[in-house]
Coordinates of N, CA and C in Angstrom, one line a residue:
M1 N 185.9 88.2 -30.6 CA 186.0 89.6 -31.0 C 186.7 89.8 -32.3
G2 N 186.2 90.5 -33.2 CA 186.8 90.7 -34.5 C 187.9 91.7 -34.4
T3 N 188.7 91.6 -35.5 CA 189.9 92.5 -35.5 C 189.6 93.6 -36.6
A4 N 190.4 94.6 -36.6 CA 190.2 95.7 -37.5 C 190.5 95.3 -39.0
F5 N 191.1 94.1 -39.1 CA 191.5 93.7 -40.5 C 190.4 92.7 -41.1
E6 N 189.4 92.4 -40.3 CA 188.3 91.5 -40.9 C 187.6 92.2 -42.0
G7 N 187.3 91.5 -43.1 CA 186.6 92.0 -44.2 C 187.5 92.6 -45.3
I8 N 188.7 92.8 -44.9 CA 189.7 93.4 -45.9 C 190.4 92.3 -46.6
E9 N 190.2 92.3 -48.0 CA 190.8 91.2 -48.8 C 192.3 91.5 -48.9
K10 N 193.1 90.4 -48.6 CA 194.6 90.6 -48.7 C 195.0 90.6 -50.1
T11 N 196.0 91.5 -50.4 CA 196.6 91.6 -51.7 C 198.1 91.5 -51.6
H12 N 198.7 90.9 -52.6 CA 200.1 90.7 -52.5 C 200.7 91.2 -53.8
K13 N 201.7 92.0 -53.7 CA 202.3 92.6 -54.9 C 203.0 91.4 -55.7
G14 N 202.7 91.5 -57.0 CA 203.3 90.5 -57.9 C 202.5 89.2 -58.0
I15 N 201.5 89.1 -57.2 CA 200.7 87.8 -57.3 C 199.3 88.2 -57.7
P16 N 198.8 87.7 -58.9 CA 197.5 88.1 -59.3 C 196.4 87.6 -58.4
S17 N 195.3 88.3 -58.4 CA 194.2 87.9 -57.6 C 193.6 86.7 -58.2
P18 N 193.1 85.7 -57.3 CA 192.5 84.5 -57.8 C 191.4 84.7 -58.8
N19 N 190.7 85.8 -58.7 CA 189.6 86.1 -59.7 C 190.1 86.4 -61.1
L20 N 191.4 86.8 -61.2 CA 191.9 87.2 -62.5 C 192.7 86.1 -63.2
R21 N 193.0 85.1 -62.4 CA 193.9 84.1 -63.0 C 193.3 83.4 -64.2
N22 N 192.0 83.2 -64.3 CA 191.4 82.4 -65.3 C 190.8 83.3 -66.4
Q23 N 191.0 84.6 -66.2 CA 190.4 85.5 -67.3 C 191.4 85.6 -68.4
V24 N 190.8 85.6 -69.6 CA 191.6 85.7 -70.8 C 191.7 87.2 -71.3
I25 N 192.9 87.7 -71.3 CA 193.0 89.1 -71.8 C 193.2 89.1 -73.3
E26 N 192.3 89.6 -74.0 CA 192.4 89.6 -75.5 C 193.3 90.7 -75.9
S27 N 194.1 90.4 -76.9 CA 194.9 91.5 -77.5 C 194.7 91.5 -79.0
K28 N 194.6 92.6 -79.6 CA 194.3 92.8 -81.0 C 195.6 92.5 -81.8
Q29 N 195.4 91.6 -82.7 CA 196.6 91.2 -83.6 C 196.8 92.3 -84.6
V30 N 198.0 92.6 -84.8 CA 198.4 93.6 -85.8 C 198.9 93.0 -87.1
D31 N 198.3 93.3 -88.2 CA 198.8 92.7 -89.5 C 200.0 93.5 -90.0
T32 N 201.1 92.8 -90.0 CA 202.4 93.4 -90.4 C 202.8 92.9 -91.8
S33 N 201.9 92.1 -92.5 CA 202.3 91.5 -93.8 C 202.7 92.6 -94.8
N34 N 201.9 93.7 -94.9 CA 202.2 94.7 -95.9 C 203.6 95.3 -95.6
G35 N 203.9 95.5 -94.4 CA 205.3 96.1 -94.1 C 206.4 95.1 -94.5
L36 N 206.1 93.8 -94.3 CA 207.1 92.8 -94.7 C 207.3 92.8 -96.2
K37 N 206.2 92.8 -96.9 CA 206.2 92.8 -98.3 C 207.0 94.0 -98.9
Y38 N 206.8 95.2 -98.2 CA 207.4 96.4 -98.7 C 208.9 96.3 -98.4
D39 N 209.3 95.8 -97.3 CA 210.7 95.6 -96.9 C 211.5 94.6 -97.9
L40 N 210.8 93.5 -98.2 CA 211.4 92.5 -99.1 C 211.5 93.1 -100.5
E41 N 210.4 93.8 -100.9 CA 210.5 94.4 -102.2 C 211.6 95.4 -102.3
S42 N 211.8 96.2 -101.3 CA 212.9 97.1 -101.3 C 214.3 96.4 -101.4
M43 N 214.4 95.3 -100.7 CA 215.7 94.5 -100.8 C 215.9 94.1 -102.2
Y44 N 214.8 93.6 -102.9 CA 214.9 93.1 -104.2 C 215.2 94.3 -105.2
N45 N 214.5 95.4 -105.1 CA 214.7 96.5 -106.0 C 216.0 97.2 -105.8
Q46 N 216.5 97.3 -104.6 CA 217.8 98.0 -104.3 C 219.0 97.0 -104.4
R47 N 218.7 95.8 -104.6 CA 219.8 94.7 -104.7 C 220.7 94.7 -103.4
L48 N 220.0 94.8 -102.3 CA 220.8 94.8 -101.0 C 221.2 93.4 -100.6
F49 N 222.5 93.2 -100.3 CA 223.0 92.0 -99.8 C 222.7 90.8 -100.7
C50 N 222.6 91.0 -102.0 CA 222.4 89.8 -102.9 C 223.6 88.9 -102.9
D51 N 223.3 87.6 -103.0 CA 224.4 86.7 -103.0 C 224.4 85.7 -104.2
V52 N 223.5 86.0 -105.2 CA 223.4 85.1 -106.4 C 222.9 85.9 -107.5
K53 N 223.4 85.6 -108.7 CA 222.9 86.2 -110.0 C 222.2 85.2 -110.8
L54 N 221.1 85.5 -111.4 CA 220.4 84.6 -112.3 C 220.4 85.2 -113.7
R55 N 220.9 84.4 -114.6 CA 221.0 84.9 -116.0 C 220.0 84.3 -116.9
T56 N 219.2 85.2 -117.5 CA 218.2 84.7 -118.5 C 218.8 84.8 -119.9
K57 N 218.0 84.8 -120.9 CA 218.5 84.8 -122.3 C 219.1 86.2 -122.5
S58 N 218.7 87.2 -121.9 CA 219.1 88.6 -122.2 C 219.6 89.5 -121.1
E59 N 219.2 89.1 -119.8 CA 219.5 89.9 -118.7 C 220.0 89.2 -117.5
F60 N 220.6 89.9 -116.5 CA 221.0 89.3 -115.2 C 220.1 89.9 -114.1
F61 N 219.8 89.0 -113.2 CA 219.0 89.4 -112.0 C 219.7 89.0 -110.7
E62 N 219.9 90.0 -109.8 CA 220.5 89.6 -108.5 C 219.4 89.3 -107.5
A63 N 219.7 88.3 -106.7 CA 218.7 87.8 -105.7 C 219.4 87.3 -104.5
H64 N 218.6 86.8 -103.6 CA 219.0 86.2 -102.3 C 218.7 84.7 -102.3
R65 N 219.7 83.9 -102.1 CA 219.5 82.5 -102.0 C 218.5 82.1 -101.0
S66 N 218.5 82.8 -99.8 CA 217.6 82.4 -98.7 C 216.1 82.6 -99.2
I67 N 215.8 83.7 -99.9 CA 214.5 84.0 -100.3 C 214.0 82.9 -101.4
L68 N 214.9 82.7 -102.3 CA 214.6 81.7 -103.4 C 214.4 80.3 -102.8
S69 N 215.2 80.0 -101.9 CA 215.1 78.6 -101.2 C 213.9 78.5 -100.4
A70 N 213.5 79.6 -99.7 CA 212.3 79.5 -98.9 C 211.0 79.4 -99.7
R71 N 211.0 79.9 -101.0 CA 209.8 79.9 -101.8 C 209.7 78.8 -102.8
S72 N 210.9 78.2 -103.2 CA 210.9 77.2 -104.2 C 211.7 76.0 -103.9
P73 N 211.1 74.8 -103.8 CA 211.9 73.6 -103.5 C 213.0 73.4 -104.5
V74 N 212.8 73.8 -105.8 CA 213.8 73.6 -106.8 C 215.0 74.4 -106.5
F75 N 214.8 75.7 -106.2 CA 215.9 76.5 -105.9 C 216.6 76.0 -104.6
R76 N 215.8 75.6 -103.6 CA 216.4 75.1 -102.4 C 217.4 73.9 -102.7
A77 N 216.9 73.0 -103.5 CA 217.7 71.8 -103.9 C 219.0 72.3 -104.7
M78 N 218.8 73.3 -105.5 CA 219.9 73.8 -106.3 C 221.0 74.4 -105.5
F79 N 220.6 75.0 -104.4 CA 221.6 75.7 -103.5 C 222.1 74.9 -102.4
T80 N 221.5 73.7 -102.1 CA 221.9 72.9 -100.9 C 222.4 71.6 -101.3
T81 N 222.0 71.0 -102.4 CA 222.5 69.7 -102.7 C 223.9 69.7 -103.2
T82 N 224.8 68.9 -102.6 CA 226.2 68.9 -102.9 C 226.5 68.6 -104.3
K83 N 225.6 67.8 -105.0 CA 225.9 67.4 -106.3 C 225.6 68.5 -107.4
T84 N 224.9 69.5 -107.0 CA 224.5 70.5 -108.0 C 225.6 71.5 -108.1
K85 N 226.0 71.9 -109.3 CA 227.1 72.8 -109.6 C 226.7 74.2 -109.1
E86 N 225.4 74.5 -109.0 CA 225.0 75.8 -108.6 C 225.2 76.1 -107.1
K87 N 225.5 75.1 -106.3 CA 225.6 75.3 -104.9 C 226.6 76.4 -104.5
S88 N 227.8 76.3 -105.1 CA 228.9 77.2 -104.8 C 229.0 78.3 -105.8
K89 N 228.2 78.3 -106.9 CA 228.3 79.3 -107.9 C 227.5 80.6 -107.5
E90 N 228.1 81.7 -107.9 CA 227.3 83.0 -107.7 C 226.5 83.3 -108.9
L91 N 226.6 82.6 -110.0 CA 225.9 82.8 -111.2 C 225.1 81.5 -111.6
V92 N 223.8 81.6 -111.8 CA 223.0 80.5 -112.2 C 222.3 80.9 -113.5
V93 N 222.5 80.0 -114.5 CA 222.0 80.2 -115.8 C 220.6 79.6 -116.0
L94 N 219.6 80.4 -116.3 CA 218.2 80.0 -116.5 C 217.7 80.5 -117.8
T95 N 218.2 79.9 -118.9 CA 217.9 80.4 -120.2 C 216.5 80.0 -120.7
D96 N 215.8 79.2 -119.9 CA 214.5 78.8 -120.2 C 213.5 79.9 -120.0
L97 N 213.9 81.0 -119.3 CA 213.0 82.1 -118.9 C 213.5 83.4 -119.6
D98 N 212.5 84.1 -120.1 CA 212.9 85.4 -120.7 C 212.9 86.4 -119.5
A99 N 213.4 87.6 -119.8 CA 213.7 88.6 -118.7 C 212.4 89.0 -118.0
D100 N 211.3 89.2 -118.8 CA 210.0 89.7 -118.2 C 209.5 88.7 -117.2
I101 N 209.5 87.4 -117.6 CA 209.0 86.3 -116.8 C 209.8 86.1 -115.5
M102 N 211.1 86.3 -115.7 CA 212.0 86.2 -114.5 C 211.7 87.3 -113.5
H103 N 211.6 88.5 -114.0 CA 211.3 89.6 -113.1 C 209.9 89.4 -112.4
R104 N 208.9 89.0 -113.1 CA 207.6 88.8 -112.5 C 207.7 87.6 -111.5
M105 N 208.4 86.6 -111.8 CA 208.5 85.4 -110.9 C 209.2 85.8 -109.6
L106 N 210.3 86.6 -109.8 CA 211.1 87.0 -108.6 C 210.2 88.0 -107.8
L107 N 209.5 88.9 -108.4 CA 208.7 89.8 -107.7 C 207.6 89.1 -106.9
Y108 N 207.1 88.0 -107.4 CA 206.1 87.2 -106.7 C 206.8 86.5 -105.5
L109 N 208.0 85.9 -105.7 CA 208.7 85.2 -104.7 C 209.0 86.1 -103.5
Y110 N 209.3 87.4 -103.8 CA 209.6 88.4 -102.7 C 208.3 89.0 -102.1
T111 N 207.2 89.2 -102.9 CA 206.1 90.0 -102.4 C 204.7 89.3 -102.5
D112 N 204.6 88.2 -103.2 CA 203.3 87.6 -103.5 C 202.5 88.5 -104.4
T113 N 203.1 89.3 -105.2 CA 202.4 90.2 -106.0 C 202.5 89.8 -107.5
L114 N 201.4 90.0 -108.2 CA 201.4 89.8 -109.7 C 200.9 91.1 -110.3
E115 N 201.8 91.6 -111.1 CA 201.6 92.9 -111.7 C 200.9 92.8 -113.1
D116 N 199.8 93.4 -113.3 CA 199.2 93.6 -114.7 C 199.2 92.3 -115.4
L117 N 198.6 91.3 -114.9 CA 198.6 89.9 -115.5 C 197.8 89.9 -116.8
K118 N 198.4 89.4 -117.8 CA 197.7 89.3 -119.1 C 197.9 87.8 -119.6
W119 N 197.2 87.5 -120.7 CA 197.1 86.1 -121.1 C 198.5 85.5 -121.4
E120 N 199.3 86.1 -122.3 CA 200.6 85.5 -122.6 C 201.5 85.4 -121.4
T121 N 201.5 86.4 -120.6 CA 202.3 86.4 -119.3 C 201.8 85.3 -118.4
A122 N 200.5 85.2 -118.2 CA 200.0 84.1 -117.3 C 200.4 82.7 -117.8
F123 N 200.3 82.6 -119.2 CA 200.7 81.3 -119.8 C 202.1 80.9 -119.5
K124 N 203.0 81.9 -119.7 CA 204.4 81.6 -119.5 C 204.8 81.4 -118.0
L125 N 204.1 82.3 -117.1 CA 204.4 82.2 -115.7 C 203.9 80.9 -115.1
Y126 N 202.8 80.4 -115.7 CA 202.2 79.1 -115.3 C 203.3 78.0 -115.5
A127 N 203.9 78.0 -116.7 CA 204.9 77.0 -117.0 C 206.1 77.1 -116.1
A128 N 206.5 78.4 -115.8 CA 207.7 78.6 -115.0 C 207.4 78.2 -113.5
A129 N 206.2 78.6 -113.0 CA 205.9 78.2 -111.7 C 205.8 76.7 -111.5
T130 N 205.4 76.0 -112.5 CA 205.3 74.5 -112.5 C 206.7 74.0 -112.4
K131 N 207.6 74.5 -113.2 CA 209.0 73.9 -113.3 C 209.7 74.2 -112.0
Y132 N 209.5 75.4 -111.4 CA 210.2 75.7 -110.1 C 209.4 75.4 -108.9
Q133 N 208.3 74.7 -109.1 CA 207.4 74.3 -108.0 C 207.0 75.4 -107.0
I134 N 206.6 76.5 -107.6 CA 206.1 77.6 -106.9 C 204.5 77.5 -106.9
L135 N 204.0 76.7 -106.1 CA 202.6 76.3 -106.2 C 201.6 77.4 -106.1
P136 N 201.7 78.4 -105.2 CA 200.8 79.4 -105.1 C 200.7 80.3 -106.4
L137 N 201.9 80.5 -107.0 CA 201.9 81.2 -108.3 C 201.3 80.4 -109.4
K138 N 201.6 79.1 -109.4 CA 200.9 78.2 -110.4 C 199.4 78.3 -110.2
D139 N 198.9 78.2 -109.0 CA 197.5 78.3 -108.8 C 196.9 79.6 -109.3
C140 N 197.6 80.7 -109.1 CA 197.1 82.0 -109.5 C 197.0 82.1 -111.0
C141 N 198.0 81.6 -111.7 CA 198.1 81.6 -113.1 C 197.1 80.6 -113.7
S142 N 196.9 79.5 -113.1 CA 195.9 78.5 -113.6 C 194.5 79.1 -113.5
A143 N 194.2 79.8 -112.4 CA 192.9 80.4 -112.2 C 192.6 81.4 -113.3
F144 N 193.7 82.2 -113.6 CA 193.6 83.2 -114.6 C 193.3 82.6 -116.0
L145 N 194.0 81.5 -116.3 CA 193.8 80.9 -117.6 C 192.4 80.3 -117.7
M146 N 191.9 79.7 -116.6 CA 190.6 79.1 -116.6 C 189.5 80.1 -116.8
S147 N 189.7 81.3 -116.2 CA 188.6 82.3 -116.3 C 188.7 83.1 -117.6
N148 N 189.7 82.8 -118.4 CA 189.9 83.6 -119.6 C 190.0 82.7 -120.9
L149 N 189.4 81.6 -120.8 CA 189.4 80.7 -122.0 C 188.5 81.2 -123.1
T150 N 189.0 81.1 -124.3 CA 188.2 81.4 -125.5 C 188.3 80.3 -126.5
V151 N 187.5 80.5 -127.6 CA 187.6 79.5 -128.6 C 188.9 79.5 -129.3
N152 N 189.6 80.6 -129.3 CA 190.9 80.7 -130.0 C 192.1 80.2 -129.2
N153 N 192.0 80.3 -127.8 CA 193.1 79.9 -127.0 C 193.0 78.6 -126.3
V154 N 191.8 78.0 -126.3 CA 191.5 76.8 -125.5 C 192.4 75.6 -125.9
C155 N 192.7 75.5 -127.2 CA 193.5 74.3 -127.6 C 195.0 74.5 -127.1
E156 N 195.4 75.7 -127.0 CA 196.8 76.0 -126.5 C 196.9 75.6 -125.1
V157 N 195.9 75.9 -124.3 CA 195.9 75.6 -122.9 C 195.7 74.1 -122.7
L158 N 195.0 73.5 -123.5 CA 194.8 72.0 -123.4 C 196.2 71.3 -123.6
I159 N 196.9 71.8 -124.6 CA 198.3 71.2 -124.8 C 199.2 71.5 -123.6
L160 N 199.1 72.7 -123.0 CA 199.9 73.0 -121.9 C 199.5 72.1 -120.7
A161 N 198.2 72.0 -120.4 CA 197.8 71.1 -119.3 C 198.2 69.7 -119.5
Y162 N 198.1 69.2 -120.7 CA 198.5 67.8 -121.0 C 200.0 67.6 -120.9
T163 N 200.8 68.6 -121.3 CA 202.2 68.5 -121.2 C 202.7 68.5 -119.8
I164 N 202.1 69.4 -119.0 CA 202.5 69.5 -117.6 C 201.8 68.5 -116.7
Q165 N 200.8 67.8 -117.3 CA 200.1 66.8 -116.5 C 199.3 67.4 -115.4
D166 N 198.7 68.6 -115.7 CA 197.8 69.2 -114.7 C 196.4 68.7 -115.0
I167 N 196.0 67.7 -114.2 CA 194.7 67.0 -114.4 C 193.5 68.0 -114.2
D168 N 193.6 68.8 -113.2 CA 192.4 69.7 -112.9 C 192.3 70.8 -114.1
L169 N 193.3 71.3 -114.5 CA 193.3 72.3 -115.6 C 192.8 71.6 -116.9
K170 N 193.3 70.5 -117.1 CA 192.9 69.8 -118.4 C 191.4 69.5 -118.4
K171 N 190.9 69.1 -117.2 CA 189.4 68.8 -117.2 C 188.6 70.0 -117.4
I172 N 189.0 71.1 -116.8 CA 188.3 72.4 -117.0 C 188.3 72.8 -118.5
V173 N 189.4 72.6 -119.1 CA 189.6 72.9 -120.6 C 188.8 72.0 -121.4
Q174 N 188.8 70.7 -121.1 CA 188.0 69.8 -121.9 C 186.5 70.0 -121.8
D175 N 186.1 70.4 -120.6 CA 184.7 70.7 -120.4 C 184.3 71.9 -121.2
Y176 N 185.2 72.9 -121.2 CA 184.9 74.1 -122.0 C 184.8 73.8 -123.5
I177 N 185.7 72.9 -124.0 CA 185.6 72.5 -125.4 C 184.3 71.8 -125.7
L178 N 183.9 70.9 -124.9 CA 182.6 70.2 -125.2 C 181.4 71.1 -125.0
K179 N 181.5 72.1 -124.2 CA 180.4 73.1 -124.1 C 180.3 74.0 -125.3
H180 N 181.5 74.2 -125.9 CA 181.5 75.1 -127.1 C 182.0 74.4 -128.3
E181 N 181.6 73.1 -128.4 CA 182.1 72.2 -129.5 C 181.8 72.7 -130.9
K182 N 180.7 73.3 -131.2 CA 180.4 73.7 -132.5 C 181.4 74.7 -133.1
A183 N 181.7 75.7 -132.2 CA 182.7 76.7 -132.6 C 184.1 76.2 -132.7
I184 N 184.4 75.4 -131.7 CA 185.8 74.9 -131.6 C 186.1 73.9 -132.6
F185 N 185.3 72.9 -132.8 CA 185.5 71.8 -133.8 C 185.7 72.3 -135.2
H186 N 185.3 73.6 -135.5 CA 185.4 74.1 -136.8 C 186.5 75.2 -136.9
S187 N 187.3 75.3 -135.8 CA 188.3 76.3 -135.7 C 189.6 75.7 -136.3
K188 N 190.5 76.7 -136.8 CA 191.8 76.2 -137.3 C 192.7 75.7 -136.2
E189 N 192.5 76.2 -135.0 CA 193.3 75.7 -133.8 C 193.0 74.2 -133.5
W190 N 191.7 73.8 -133.7 CA 191.3 72.4 -133.4 C 191.9 71.5 -134.5
R191 N 191.8 72.0 -135.8 CA 192.4 71.3 -136.9 C 193.9 71.0 -136.7
L192 N 194.6 72.0 -136.2 CA 196.0 71.9 -136.0 C 196.2 70.9 -134.8
L193 N 195.4 70.9 -133.9 CA 195.5 70.0 -132.7 C 195.3 68.6 -133.2
L194 N 194.4 68.4 -134.2 CA 194.2 67.1 -134.8 C 195.4 66.5 -135.4
D195 N 196.2 67.4 -136.0 CA 197.5 67.0 -136.7 C 198.6 66.7 -135.7
T196 N 198.6 67.5 -134.6 CA 199.8 67.4 -133.7 C 199.6 66.6 -132.5
H197 N 198.3 66.5 -132.0 CA 198.1 65.7 -130.7 C 196.8 64.9 -130.9
T198 N 196.9 63.9 -131.8 CA 195.8 63.0 -132.1 C 195.3 62.3 -130.9
K199 N 196.1 61.8 -130.0 CA 195.7 61.1 -128.8 C 194.9 62.0 -127.9
L200 N 195.3 63.2 -127.8 CA 194.7 64.2 -126.9 C 193.3 64.5 -127.4
V201 N 193.2 64.7 -128.7 CA 191.9 64.9 -129.4 C 191.0 63.7 -129.2
A202 N 191.5 62.5 -129.3 CA 190.7 61.3 -129.2 C 190.2 61.2 -127.7
E203 N 191.0 61.5 -126.8 CA 190.6 61.5 -125.4 C 189.5 62.5 -125.1
T204 N 189.6 63.7 -125.7 CA 188.5 64.7 -125.5 C 187.2 64.3 -126.1
M205 N 187.3 63.7 -127.3 CA 186.1 63.2 -128.0 C 185.5 62.1 -127.3
H206 N 186.3 61.2 -126.7 CA 185.8 60.1 -125.9 C 184.9 60.6 -124.7
L207 N 185.4 61.7 -124.1 CA 184.6 62.3 -123.0 C 183.2 62.8 -123.5
K208 N 183.2 63.3 -124.7 CA 182.0 63.8 -125.3 C 180.9 62.7 -125.4
Y209 N 181.3 61.5 -125.9 CA 180.4 60.5 -126.1 C 180.1 59.7 -124.8
T210 N 181.0 59.7 -123.9 CA 180.7 59.0 -122.6 C 179.8 59.8 -121.7
S211 N 179.8 61.1 -121.9 CA 179.0 62.0 -121.1 C 177.6 62.2 -121.6
E212 N 177.3 61.7 -122.8 CA 176.0 61.8 -123.3 C 175.1 60.7 -122.8

């Protein structure tokens, strides 16, 4: 004889039903990156809780050691290695950078933002990003230089890539030179390159004849 409780599925508070245990409950991820960028930019602009000053040729910039160390291995070593004099100093002298490049580099470190990038700025930022090992910034500037090569500036970029030993950038530049050889080989920039970087010119010309 059945009971009044037959057919009624037992439920227990706090214990999920067996049918729900293996179900995946999807949750929509919320992108908070813009809010983080805004907050970090505010800290940079308002100079909140800064613990280090960076001196360029003409200006001082206040910043946070933690942010600089997180974004740049060079700054990290500067602030953590016991042998470096900058570890305990509140002032770090960086006279290799002008004020505009320092501002743009710091803004990128805090926000991943590049404002109104132009040729000369990208050229200088590329060198700065390479020196301080800020690889994403270096890649952005490199891409900008590659996409804005001209007959007049290509020799300058070739020297930069050769000096910094950026193999990828140098190859792109050399390919551009060989593609536009008639105009470039008759330019004053190429003639100057012949006088100052004979080995680099010879290497580029070798590529011309080995590719034919």
